[in-house]
Amino acid sequence: MADQDPAVSEAVKASGESTLDKDTARAKEKIDQFLNVTLNIAVTGRTGSGKSSFVNVILGLSENDNEKAPTGVTETTTEPNMYVHPTMPNVNIWDLPGIGTPNFKAKKYLKDVKFKTYDFFIILNSERFTENDIMLAKEIRKQKKLFYFVRSKIDNDISSEQRKDTFNEKDVLYTIRKYCQDNLNESGCPKVFLISSVDFEKYDFEMLQNTILDDLPVHKRAAFLQAWPIYSAAGLEKKIKIFKGLIWAASLASAGIAVVPVPGTTVAGVGSACAAGLSFASTQYLLREGLKELANTAREIRKVAGLDTI
């Protein structure tokens, strides 16, 4: 058998190394993005709008947790407070003072709360949105930042309207939504998300999640989705999908450490590539099985709890 042309051998070797290096680098970049990309979420709203309670829901904290945002019927947030997400330390939830409060006048609000810190704003109100809310939205839009209007405490409205003989939940929701949209037309973004204070599986909480997810830059979506609480089967499946996408990256990044080309081979790194392949396959299998078990457990918990599976 004739010896292989050394030039061809070197070219094949270089090509093999280059492809493997690129794939490994891409895998490590994906893992790094998931673990280290910073996401800052700002939540603001009038006194009594449920702002701090909403922050606690995003953080997954109960009323008994020491690190929860303070809640109350009076203004309990007197300065921007940052809460690090308990399971995603690269995600920060900011509880901002309501616009127009004594210490945060409307005209200076964005400067005082360090506007540039945040990736997007969630503006809550439990009644009607005010001129200050509209002014805030306009300023946020000028700075090309994302913002979302959330009408909170919808369950209180439903409870109040249920006493009437003519009660129809769909009609009540339509009336509230239209009233808010009409009130916000001046902001140029009249879309409003209706949420409950006690049951986040109802109304527009899932829609709010999906809208934010679609609006965010691609490299920040995984961090957001992992930090956002699960209140539906669809939300659970989205998180499972994110982890499935990371399995390949984690496996290759792990295997890539062992990949060192073997000198003298006619194909780049054959021996070590095979060894790395075993490492990759083993890592991938273990991660897949682990994710499958966790996913099935989560699905079973929802089923036993009688939660919706749609």
PDB file of C-alpha atoms in Angstrom:
ATOM      1  CA  MET A   1       0.000   0.000   0.000  1.00  0.00           C
ATOM      2  CA  ALA A   2       1.430   3.324  -1.030  1.00  0.00           C
ATOM      3  CA  ASP A   3       2.200   5.833   1.668  1.00  0.00           C
ATOM      4  CA  GLN A   4      -0.263   8.712   1.939  1.00  0.00           C
ATOM      5  CA  ASP A   5       0.948  12.059   0.655  1.00  0.00           C
ATOM      6  CA  PRO A   6       2.217  13.934   3.764  1.00  0.00           C
ATOM      7  CA  ALA A   7       0.639  17.174   2.531  1.00  0.00           C
ATOM      8  CA  VAL A   8      -2.772  15.508   2.265  1.00  0.00           C
ATOM      9  CA  SER A   9      -2.319  13.935   5.701  1.00  0.00           C
ATOM     10  CA  GLU A  10      -1.515  17.289   7.278  1.00  0.00           C
ATOM     11  CA  ALA A  11      -4.476  18.917   5.536  1.00  0.00           C
ATOM     12  CA  VAL A  12      -6.856  16.225   6.802  1.00  0.00           C
ATOM     13  CA  LYS A  13      -5.386  16.512  10.283  1.00  0.00           C
ATOM     14  CA  ALA A  14      -5.696  20.283  10.338  1.00  0.00           C
ATOM     15  CA  SER A  15      -9.252  20.085   9.035  1.00  0.00           C
ATOM     16  CA  GLY A  16     -10.223  17.570  11.692  1.00  0.00           C
ATOM     17  CA  GLU A  17      -8.678  19.603  14.479  1.00  0.00           C
ATOM     18  CA  SER A  18     -10.266  22.790  13.190  1.00  0.00           C
ATOM     19  CA  THR A  19     -13.785  21.314  13.068  1.00  0.00           C
ATOM     20  CA  LEU A  20     -13.464  19.753  16.509  1.00  0.00           C
ATOM     21  CA  ASP A  21     -12.026  22.935  18.001  1.00  0.00           C
ATOM     22  CA  LYS A  22     -14.827  25.011  16.507  1.00  0.00           C
ATOM     23  CA  ASP A  23     -17.535  22.653  17.770  1.00  0.00           C
ATOM     24  CA  THR A  24     -16.003  22.546  21.246  1.00  0.00           C
ATOM     25  CA  ALA A  25     -15.661  26.333  21.352  1.00  0.00           C
ATOM     26  CA  ARG A  26     -19.269  26.727  20.226  1.00  0.00           C
ATOM     27  CA  ALA A  27     -20.427  24.292  22.921  1.00  0.00           C
ATOM     28  CA  LYS A  28     -18.498  26.135  25.628  1.00  0.00           C
ATOM     29  CA  GLU A  29     -19.886  29.466  24.428  1.00  0.00           C
ATOM     30  CA  LYS A  30     -23.441  28.134  24.686  1.00  0.00           C
ATOM     31  CA  ILE A  31     -22.861  26.870  28.224  1.00  0.00           C
ATOM     32  CA  ASP A  32     -21.194  30.151  29.174  1.00  0.00           C
ATOM     33  CA  GLN A  33     -24.144  32.149  27.832  1.00  0.00           C
ATOM     34  CA  PHE A  34     -26.582  30.097  29.883  1.00  0.00           C
ATOM     35  CA  LEU A  35     -24.575  30.334  33.097  1.00  0.00           C
ATOM     36  CA  ASN A  36     -23.129  33.827  32.879  1.00  0.00           C
ATOM     37  CA  VAL A  37     -25.284  36.090  30.694  1.00  0.00           C
ATOM     38  CA  THR A  38     -26.728  38.817  32.916  1.00  0.00           C
ATOM     39  CA  LEU A  39     -30.433  39.636  32.816  1.00  0.00           C
ATOM     40  CA  ASN A  40     -31.911  42.548  34.790  1.00  0.00           C
ATOM     41  CA  ILE A  41     -35.699  42.717  35.092  1.00  0.00           C
ATOM     42  CA  ALA A  42     -37.278  45.907  36.459  1.00  0.00           C
ATOM     43  CA  VAL A  43     -40.725  45.835  38.082  1.00  0.00           C
ATOM     44  CA  THR A  44     -42.465  49.099  38.916  1.00  0.00           C
ATOM     45  CA  GLY A  45     -45.968  50.309  39.672  1.00  0.00           C
ATOM     46  CA  ARG A  46     -48.178  52.388  41.941  1.00  0.00           C
ATOM     47  CA  THR A  47     -48.573  51.771  45.649  1.00  0.00           C
ATOM     48  CA  GLY A  48     -50.929  48.833  46.201  1.00  0.00           C
ATOM     49  CA  SER A  49     -50.558  47.455  42.683  1.00  0.00           C
ATOM     50  CA  GLY A  50     -49.022  44.208  43.925  1.00  0.00           C
ATOM     51  CA  LYS A  51     -45.558  45.112  42.643  1.00  0.00           C
ATOM     52  CA  SER A  52     -43.546  43.520  45.455  1.00  0.00           C
ATOM     53  CA  SER A  53     -45.789  40.457  45.497  1.00  0.00           C
ATOM     54  CA  PHE A  54     -45.156  40.042  41.770  1.00  0.00           C
ATOM     55  CA  VAL A  55     -41.393  40.256  42.399  1.00  0.00           C
ATOM     56  CA  ASN A  56     -41.690  37.502  45.008  1.00  0.00           C
ATOM     57  CA  VAL A  57     -43.576  35.285  42.567  1.00  0.00           C
ATOM     58  CA  ILE A  58     -40.828  35.669  39.949  1.00  0.00           C
ATOM     59  CA  LEU A  59     -38.259  34.846  42.610  1.00  0.00           C
ATOM     60  CA  GLY A  60     -40.251  31.808  43.690  1.00  0.00           C
ATOM     61  CA  LEU A  61     -40.386  33.080  47.288  1.00  0.00           C
ATOM     62  CA  SER A  62     -43.177  32.679  49.826  1.00  0.00           C
ATOM     63  CA  GLU A  63     -44.337  35.070  52.526  1.00  0.00           C
ATOM     64  CA  ASN A  64     -42.104  33.235  55.033  1.00  0.00           C
ATOM     65  CA  ASP A  65     -38.856  33.721  53.105  1.00  0.00           C
ATOM     66  CA  ASN A  66     -36.456  36.189  54.715  1.00  0.00           C
ATOM     67  CA  GLU A  67     -35.159  37.471  51.384  1.00  0.00           C
ATOM     68  CA  LYS A  68     -38.559  38.338  49.932  1.00  0.00           C
ATOM     69  CA  ALA A  69     -39.472  41.836  48.793  1.00  0.00           C
ATOM     70  CA  PRO A  70     -41.481  43.700  51.478  1.00  0.00           C
ATOM     71  CA  THR A  71     -45.188  44.032  50.739  1.00  0.00           C
ATOM     72  CA  GLY A  72     -47.863  46.325  52.146  1.00  0.00           C
ATOM     73  CA  VAL A  73     -50.671  48.758  51.414  1.00  0.00           C
ATOM     74  CA  THR A  74     -48.341  51.755  51.714  1.00  0.00           C
ATOM     75  CA  GLU A  75     -45.252  52.474  49.617  1.00  0.00           C
ATOM     76  CA  THR A  76     -42.720  49.939  50.936  1.00  0.00           C
ATOM     77  CA  THR A  77     -40.086  50.453  48.216  1.00  0.00           C
ATOM     78  CA  THR A  78     -38.204  53.708  48.730  1.00  0.00           C
ATOM     79  CA  GLU A  79     -35.216  52.916  46.504  1.00  0.00           C
ATOM     80  CA  PRO A  80     -34.383  50.399  43.757  1.00  0.00           C
ATOM     81  CA  ASN A  81     -33.920  47.017  45.434  1.00  0.00           C
ATOM     82  CA  MET A  82     -32.114  44.206  43.642  1.00  0.00           C
ATOM     83  CA  TYR A  83     -32.972  40.563  44.350  1.00  0.00           C
ATOM     84  CA  VAL A  84     -30.717  37.854  42.951  1.00  0.00           C
ATOM     85  CA  HIS A  85     -32.717  34.929  41.619  1.00  0.00           C
ATOM     86  CA  PRO A  86     -32.204  31.959  43.980  1.00  0.00           C
ATOM     87  CA  THR A  87     -31.556  29.387  41.239  1.00  0.00           C
ATOM     88  CA  MET A  88     -30.240  31.639  38.453  1.00  0.00           C
ATOM     89  CA  PRO A  89     -27.665  33.945  40.110  1.00  0.00           C
ATOM     90  CA  ASN A  90     -27.048  35.748  36.818  1.00  0.00           C
ATOM     91  CA  VAL A  91     -30.671  36.981  36.794  1.00  0.00           C
ATOM     92  CA  ASN A  92     -31.563  40.008  38.934  1.00  0.00           C
ATOM     93  CA  ILE A  93     -35.098  41.172  39.709  1.00  0.00           C
ATOM     94  CA  TRP A  94     -35.349  44.869  40.602  1.00  0.00           C
ATOM     95  CA  ASP A  95     -38.205  46.158  42.737  1.00  0.00           C
ATOM     96  CA  LEU A  96     -38.435  49.839  41.780  1.00  0.00           C
ATOM     97  CA  PRO A  97     -40.310  52.593  43.626  1.00  0.00           C
ATOM     98  CA  GLY A  98     -43.550  53.652  42.025  1.00  0.00           C
ATOM     99  CA  ILE A  99     -43.241  56.566  39.623  1.00  0.00           C
ATOM    100  CA  GLY A 100     -44.529  59.845  41.038  1.00  0.00           C
ATOM    101  CA  THR A 101     -43.864  58.946  44.701  1.00  0.00           C
ATOM    102  CA  PRO A 102     -42.381  61.773  46.856  1.00  0.00           C
ATOM    103  CA  ASN A 103     -38.789  60.596  46.458  1.00  0.00           C
ATOM    104  CA  PHE A 104     -39.137  59.700  42.771  1.00  0.00           C
ATOM    105  CA  LYS A 105     -40.721  62.498  40.789  1.00  0.00           C
ATOM    106  CA  ALA A 106     -41.888  61.615  37.301  1.00  0.00           C
ATOM    107  CA  LYS A 107     -39.523  63.896  35.383  1.00  0.00           C
ATOM    108  CA  LYS A 108     -36.408  62.517  37.086  1.00  0.00           C
ATOM    109  CA  TYR A 109     -37.599  58.947  37.561  1.00  0.00           C
ATOM    110  CA  LEU A 110     -35.559  57.175  34.884  1.00  0.00           C
ATOM    111  CA  LYS A 111     -32.359  58.871  35.950  1.00  0.00           C
ATOM    112  CA  ASP A 112     -32.974  58.209  39.648  1.00  0.00           C
ATOM    113  CA  VAL A 113     -33.614  54.485  39.164  1.00  0.00           C
ATOM    114  CA  LYS A 114     -30.561  54.082  36.882  1.00  0.00           C
ATOM    115  CA  PHE A 115     -32.562  53.315  33.763  1.00  0.00           C
ATOM    116  CA  LYS A 116     -29.730  51.797  31.703  1.00  0.00           C
ATOM    117  CA  THR A 117     -29.308  48.933  34.184  1.00  0.00           C
ATOM    118  CA  TYR A 118     -32.398  47.022  33.037  1.00  0.00           C
ATOM    119  CA  ASP A 119     -33.133  44.800  30.053  1.00  0.00           C
ATOM    120  CA  PHE A 120     -36.868  45.460  30.252  1.00  0.00           C
ATOM    121  CA  PHE A 121     -39.562  46.993  32.470  1.00  0.00           C
ATOM    122  CA  ILE A 122     -42.811  45.504  33.763  1.00  0.00           C
ATOM    123  CA  ILE A 123     -45.260  48.273  34.731  1.00  0.00           C
ATOM    124  CA  LEU A 124     -47.993  47.072  37.097  1.00  0.00           C
ATOM    125  CA  ASN A 125     -51.260  48.657  38.097  1.00  0.00           C
ATOM    126  CA  SER A 126     -54.304  47.258  39.853  1.00  0.00           C
ATOM    127  CA  GLU A 127     -56.649  49.997  38.675  1.00  0.00           C
ATOM    128  CA  ARG A 128     -56.159  52.364  35.765  1.00  0.00           C
ATOM    129  CA  PHE A 129     -52.831  53.358  34.283  1.00  0.00           C
ATOM    130  CA  THR A 130     -52.012  56.983  34.995  1.00  0.00           C
ATOM    131  CA  GLU A 131     -50.344  59.807  33.099  1.00  0.00           C
ATOM    132  CA  ASN A 132     -47.139  58.980  34.938  1.00  0.00           C
ATOM    133  CA  ASP A 133     -47.283  55.399  33.652  1.00  0.00           C
ATOM    134  CA  ILE A 134     -47.803  56.650  30.108  1.00  0.00           C
ATOM    135  CA  MET A 135     -44.958  59.144  30.463  1.00  0.00           C
ATOM    136  CA  LEU A 136     -42.682  56.357  31.728  1.00  0.00           C
ATOM    137  CA  ALA A 137     -43.607  54.152  28.780  1.00  0.00           C
ATOM    138  CA  LYS A 138     -42.867  56.959  26.320  1.00  0.00           C
ATOM    139  CA  GLU A 139     -39.446  57.575  27.846  1.00  0.00           C
ATOM    140  CA  ILE A 140     -38.619  53.869  27.847  1.00  0.00           C
ATOM    141  CA  ARG A 141     -39.645  53.677  24.191  1.00  0.00           C
ATOM    142  CA  LYS A 142     -37.393  56.643  23.345  1.00  0.00           C
ATOM    143  CA  GLN A 143     -34.470  54.764  24.846  1.00  0.00           C
ATOM    144  CA  LYS A 144     -35.406  51.668  22.792  1.00  0.00           C
ATOM    145  CA  LYS A 145     -35.972  49.465  25.817  1.00  0.00           C
ATOM    146  CA  LEU A 146     -38.692  46.852  26.236  1.00  0.00           C
ATOM    147  CA  PHE A 147     -41.677  47.439  28.543  1.00  0.00           C
ATOM    148  CA  TYR A 148     -44.907  45.619  29.367  1.00  0.00           C
ATOM    149  CA  PHE A 149     -48.122  46.845  30.997  1.00  0.00           C
ATOM    150  CA  VAL A 150     -49.569  44.372  33.501  1.00  0.00           C
ATOM    151  CA  ARG A 151     -53.032  44.863  35.013  1.00  0.00           C
ATOM    152  CA  SER A 152     -52.826  43.006  38.313  1.00  0.00           C
ATOM    153  CA  LYS A 153     -55.377  41.721  40.865  1.00  0.00           C
ATOM    154  CA  ILE A 154     -57.871  40.628  38.225  1.00  0.00           C
ATOM    155  CA  ASP A 155     -59.257  38.080  40.703  1.00  0.00           C
ATOM    156  CA  ASN A 156     -60.491  40.989  42.863  1.00  0.00           C
ATOM    157  CA  ASP A 157     -62.437  42.415  39.918  1.00  0.00           C
ATOM    158  CA  ILE A 158     -63.945  39.020  39.102  1.00  0.00           C
ATOM    159  CA  SER A 159     -64.947  38.465  42.720  1.00  0.00           C
ATOM    160  CA  SER A 160     -66.650  41.849  42.844  1.00  0.00           C
ATOM    161  CA  GLU A 161     -68.531  41.356  39.558  1.00  0.00           C
ATOM    162  CA  GLN A 162     -69.700  37.840  40.464  1.00  0.00           C
ATOM    163  CA  ARG A 163     -72.294  39.325  42.774  1.00  0.00           C
ATOM    164  CA  LYS A 164     -74.212  40.695  39.807  1.00  0.00           C
ATOM    165  CA  ASP A 165     -76.921  38.644  38.093  1.00  0.00           C
ATOM    166  CA  THR A 166     -75.522  39.575  34.685  1.00  0.00           C
ATOM    167  CA  PHE A 167     -72.020  38.339  35.514  1.00  0.00           C
ATOM    168  CA  ASN A 168     -70.019  36.909  32.608  1.00  0.00           C
ATOM    169  CA  GLU A 169     -66.284  36.448  33.147  1.00  0.00           C
ATOM    170  CA  LYS A 170     -65.349  36.919  29.492  1.00  0.00           C
ATOM    171  CA  ASP A 171     -67.260  40.181  29.350  1.00  0.00           C
ATOM    172  CA  VAL A 172     -65.584  41.437  32.526  1.00  0.00           C
ATOM    173  CA  LEU A 173     -62.111  40.625  31.180  1.00  0.00           C
ATOM    174  CA  TYR A 174     -62.913  42.251  27.843  1.00  0.00           C
ATOM    175  CA  THR A 175     -64.147  45.425  29.573  1.00  0.00           C
ATOM    176  CA  ILE A 176     -61.051  45.683  31.798  1.00  0.00           C
ATOM    177  CA  ARG A 177     -58.682  45.037  28.907  1.00  0.00           C
ATOM    178  CA  LYS A 178     -60.367  47.589  26.632  1.00  0.00           C
ATOM    179  CA  TYR A 179     -60.482  50.201  29.368  1.00  0.00           C
ATOM    180  CA  CYS A 180     -56.754  49.812  29.963  1.00  0.00           C
ATOM    181  CA  GLN A 181     -55.948  49.822  26.253  1.00  0.00           C
ATOM    182  CA  ASP A 182     -58.014  52.961  25.655  1.00  0.00           C
ATOM    183  CA  ASN A 183     -56.256  54.574  28.603  1.00  0.00           C
ATOM    184  CA  LEU A 184     -52.828  53.651  27.207  1.00  0.00           C
ATOM    185  CA  ASN A 185     -53.308  54.508  23.545  1.00  0.00           C
ATOM    186  CA  GLU A 186     -51.169  57.589  24.004  1.00  0.00           C
ATOM    187  CA  SER A 187     -48.210  55.396  24.985  1.00  0.00           C
ATOM    188  CA  GLY A 188     -48.166  53.809  21.527  1.00  0.00           C
ATOM    189  CA  CYS A 189     -48.263  50.314  23.030  1.00  0.00           C
ATOM    190  CA  PRO A 190     -51.773  49.551  24.269  1.00  0.00           C
ATOM    191  CA  LYS A 191     -51.249  45.806  24.753  1.00  0.00           C
ATOM    192  CA  VAL A 192     -52.095  44.869  28.349  1.00  0.00           C
ATOM    193  CA  PHE A 193     -51.583  41.589  30.205  1.00  0.00           C
ATOM    194  CA  LEU A 194     -54.187  40.666  32.815  1.00  0.00           C
ATOM    195  CA  ILE A 195     -52.977  38.617  35.778  1.00  0.00           C
ATOM    196  CA  SER A 196     -54.379  37.267  39.027  1.00  0.00           C
ATOM    197  CA  SER A 197     -52.799  37.987  42.394  1.00  0.00           C
ATOM    198  CA  VAL A 198     -53.277  34.428  43.630  1.00  0.00           C
ATOM    199  CA  ASP A 199     -53.612  32.112  40.631  1.00  0.00           C
ATOM    200  CA  PHE A 200     -50.969  32.725  37.990  1.00  0.00           C
ATOM    201  CA  GLU A 201     -52.166  29.838  35.841  1.00  0.00           C
ATOM    202  CA  LYS A 202     -55.147  31.968  34.870  1.00  0.00           C
ATOM    203  CA  TYR A 203     -55.445  34.825  32.414  1.00  0.00           C
ATOM    204  CA  ASP A 204     -52.354  36.267  30.671  1.00  0.00           C
ATOM    205  CA  PHE A 205     -49.352  35.231  32.753  1.00  0.00           C
ATOM    206  CA  GLU A 206     -48.266  32.635  30.195  1.00  0.00           C
ATOM    207  CA  MET A 207     -48.843  35.112  27.357  1.00  0.00           C
ATOM    208  CA  LEU A 208     -46.664  37.648  29.159  1.00  0.00           C
ATOM    209  CA  GLN A 209     -43.882  35.065  29.416  1.00  0.00           C
ATOM    210  CA  ASN A 210     -44.096  34.154  25.733  1.00  0.00           C
ATOM    211  CA  THR A 211     -44.141  37.782  24.613  1.00  0.00           C
ATOM    212  CA  ILE A 212     -41.063  38.677  26.659  1.00  0.00           C
ATOM    213  CA  LEU A 213     -39.314  35.531  25.440  1.00  0.00           C
ATOM    214  CA  ASP A 214     -39.945  36.439  21.797  1.00  0.00           C
ATOM    215  CA  ASP A 215     -38.765  40.024  22.336  1.00  0.00           C
ATOM    216  CA  LEU A 216     -35.495  39.250  24.114  1.00  0.00           C
ATOM    217  CA  PRO A 217     -32.177  38.805  22.274  1.00  0.00           C
ATOM    218  CA  VAL A 218     -31.515  35.124  21.571  1.00  0.00           C
ATOM    219  CA  HIS A 219     -28.564  34.883  23.982  1.00  0.00           C
ATOM    220  CA  LYS A 220     -30.737  36.020  26.926  1.00  0.00           C
ATOM    221  CA  ARG A 221     -33.758  33.803  26.349  1.00  0.00           C
ATOM    222  CA  ALA A 222     -32.483  30.708  28.144  1.00  0.00           C
ATOM    223  CA  ALA A 223     -31.621  32.679  31.284  1.00  0.00           C
ATOM    224  CA  PHE A 224     -35.047  34.330  31.305  1.00  0.00           C
ATOM    225  CA  LEU A 225     -36.946  31.105  30.766  1.00  0.00           C
ATOM    226  CA  GLN A 226     -35.074  29.289  33.531  1.00  0.00           C
ATOM    227  CA  ALA A 227     -35.691  32.141  35.998  1.00  0.00           C
ATOM    228  CA  TRP A 228     -39.372  32.565  35.116  1.00  0.00           C
ATOM    229  CA  PRO A 229     -41.688  30.471  37.337  1.00  0.00           C
ATOM    230  CA  ILE A 230     -43.630  27.510  35.918  1.00  0.00           C
ATOM    231  CA  TYR A 231     -47.385  27.983  36.032  1.00  0.00           C
ATOM    232  CA  SER A 232     -48.440  25.781  33.123  1.00  0.00           C
ATOM    233  CA  ALA A 233     -47.619  22.523  31.390  1.00  0.00           C
ATOM    234  CA  ALA A 234     -46.491  24.537  28.367  1.00  0.00           C
ATOM    235  CA  GLY A 235     -44.048  26.498  30.532  1.00  0.00           C
ATOM    236  CA  LEU A 236     -42.624  23.271  31.922  1.00  0.00           C
ATOM    237  CA  GLU A 237     -42.110  21.840  28.432  1.00  0.00           C
ATOM    238  CA  LYS A 238     -40.288  25.027  27.339  1.00  0.00           C
ATOM    239  CA  LYS A 239     -37.821  24.614  30.195  1.00  0.00           C
ATOM    240  CA  ILE A 240     -37.306  20.944  29.350  1.00  0.00           C
ATOM    241  CA  LYS A 241     -36.612  21.912  25.729  1.00  0.00           C
ATOM    242  CA  ILE A 242     -34.000  24.451  26.842  1.00  0.00           C
ATOM    243  CA  PHE A 243     -32.173  21.805  28.854  1.00  0.00           C
ATOM    244  CA  LYS A 244     -32.337  19.335  25.984  1.00  0.00           C
ATOM    245  CA  GLY A 245     -30.616  21.897  23.803  1.00  0.00           C
ATOM    246  CA  LEU A 246     -27.877  22.338  26.399  1.00  0.00           C
ATOM    247  CA  ILE A 247     -27.154  18.617  26.740  1.00  0.00           C
ATOM    248  CA  TRP A 248     -25.242  18.476  23.449  1.00  0.00           C
ATOM    249  CA  ALA A 249     -23.185  21.512  24.412  1.00  0.00           C
ATOM    250  CA  ALA A 250     -22.416  20.252  27.915  1.00  0.00           C
ATOM    251  CA  SER A 251     -21.450  16.804  26.619  1.00  0.00           C
ATOM    252  CA  LEU A 252     -19.158  18.129  23.892  1.00  0.00           C
ATOM    253  CA  ALA A 253     -17.550  20.681  26.179  1.00  0.00           C
ATOM    254  CA  SER A 254     -16.864  17.928  28.691  1.00  0.00           C
ATOM    255  CA  ALA A 255     -15.516  15.520  26.057  1.00  0.00           C
ATOM    256  CA  GLY A 256     -13.459  18.228  24.372  1.00  0.00           C
ATOM    257  CA  ILE A 257     -11.062  18.332  27.306  1.00  0.00           C
ATOM    258  CA  ALA A 258      -9.807  14.819  26.417  1.00  0.00           C
ATOM    259  CA  VAL A 259      -9.402  15.520  22.715  1.00  0.00           C
ATOM    260  CA  VAL A 260      -5.670  15.748  21.934  1.00  0.00           C
ATOM    261  CA  PRO A 261      -4.529  14.730  18.405  1.00  0.00           C
ATOM    262  CA  VAL A 262      -2.405  11.561  18.306  1.00  0.00           C
ATOM    263  CA  PRO A 263       0.883  12.200  16.454  1.00  0.00           C
ATOM    264  CA  GLY A 264       1.578  10.045  13.395  1.00  0.00           C
ATOM    265  CA  THR A 265      -2.008   9.123  12.553  1.00  0.00           C
ATOM    266  CA  THR A 266      -3.232   9.574   8.981  1.00  0.00           C
ATOM    267  CA  VAL A 267      -6.570  10.947  10.192  1.00  0.00           C
ATOM    268  CA  ALA A 268      -6.474  13.761  12.730  1.00  0.00           C
ATOM    269  CA  GLY A 269      -6.760  12.523  16.305  1.00  0.00           C
ATOM    270  CA  VAL A 270      -8.337   9.127  15.538  1.00  0.00           C
ATOM    271  CA  GLY A 271      -7.386   7.476  18.818  1.00  0.00           C
ATOM    272  CA  SER A 272      -8.262  10.337  21.135  1.00  0.00           C
ATOM    273  CA  ALA A 273     -11.307  11.282  19.065  1.00  0.00           C
ATOM    274  CA  CYS A 274     -12.691   7.787  19.622  1.00  0.00           C
ATOM    275  CA  ALA A 275     -11.997   8.093  23.339  1.00  0.00           C
ATOM    276  CA  ALA A 276     -13.644  11.504  23.362  1.00  0.00           C
ATOM    277  CA  GLY A 277     -16.581  10.046  21.455  1.00  0.00           C
ATOM    278  CA  LEU A 278     -17.118   7.542  24.251  1.00  0.00           C
ATOM    279  CA  SER A 279     -16.876  10.324  26.806  1.00  0.00           C
ATOM    280  CA  PHE A 280     -19.298  12.452  24.818  1.00  0.00           C
ATOM    281  CA  ALA A 281     -21.759   9.576  24.409  1.00  0.00           C
ATOM    282  CA  SER A 282     -21.567   8.641  28.090  1.00  0.00           C
ATOM    283  CA  THR A 283     -22.024  12.216  29.256  1.00  0.00           C
ATOM    284  CA  GLN A 284     -24.874  12.804  26.842  1.00  0.00           C
ATOM    285  CA  TYR A 285     -26.625   9.593  27.927  1.00  0.00           C
ATOM    286  CA  LEU A 286     -26.352  10.412  31.635  1.00  0.00           C
ATOM    287  CA  LEU A 287     -27.608  13.950  31.138  1.00  0.00           C
ATOM    288  CA  ARG A 288     -30.501  12.820  28.962  1.00  0.00           C
ATOM    289  CA  GLU A 289     -31.551  10.168  31.464  1.00  0.00           C
ATOM    290  CA  GLY A 290     -31.275  12.621  34.336  1.00  0.00           C
ATOM    291  CA  LEU A 291     -33.356  15.223  32.508  1.00  0.00           C
ATOM    292  CA  LYS A 292     -35.937  12.598  31.548  1.00  0.00           C
ATOM    293  CA  GLU A 293     -36.328  11.558  35.185  1.00  0.00           C
ATOM    294  CA  LEU A 294     -36.633  15.152  36.405  1.00  0.00           C
ATOM    295  CA  ALA A 295     -39.110  16.028  33.649  1.00  0.00           C
ATOM    296  CA  ASN A 296     -41.297  13.000  34.370  1.00  0.00           C
ATOM    297  CA  THR A 297     -41.262  13.802  38.090  1.00  0.00           C
ATOM    298  CA  ALA A 298     -42.307  17.405  37.414  1.00  0.00           C
ATOM    299  CA  ARG A 299     -45.104  16.261  35.103  1.00  0.00           C
ATOM    300  CA  GLU A 300     -46.315  13.759  37.697  1.00  0.00           C
ATOM    301  CA  ILE A 301     -46.347  16.406  40.427  1.00  0.00           C
ATOM    302  CA  ARG A 302     -48.541  18.636  38.250  1.00  0.00           C
ATOM    303  CA  LYS A 303     -50.834  15.699  37.503  1.00  0.00           C
ATOM    304  CA  VAL A 304     -51.207  14.708  41.161  1.00  0.00           C
ATOM    305  CA  ALA A 305     -51.836  18.331  42.087  1.00  0.00           C
ATOM    306  CA  GLY A 306     -54.670  18.419  39.552  1.00  0.00           C
ATOM    307  CA  LEU A 307     -53.130  21.213  37.509  1.00  0.00           C
ATOM    308  CA  ASP A 308     -53.977  21.756  33.857  1.00  0.00           C
ATOM    309  CA  THR A 309     -51.891  19.792  31.371  1.00  0.00           C
ATOM    310  CA  ILE A 310     -52.644  21.872  28.300  1.00  0.00           C
TER     311      ILE A 310
END
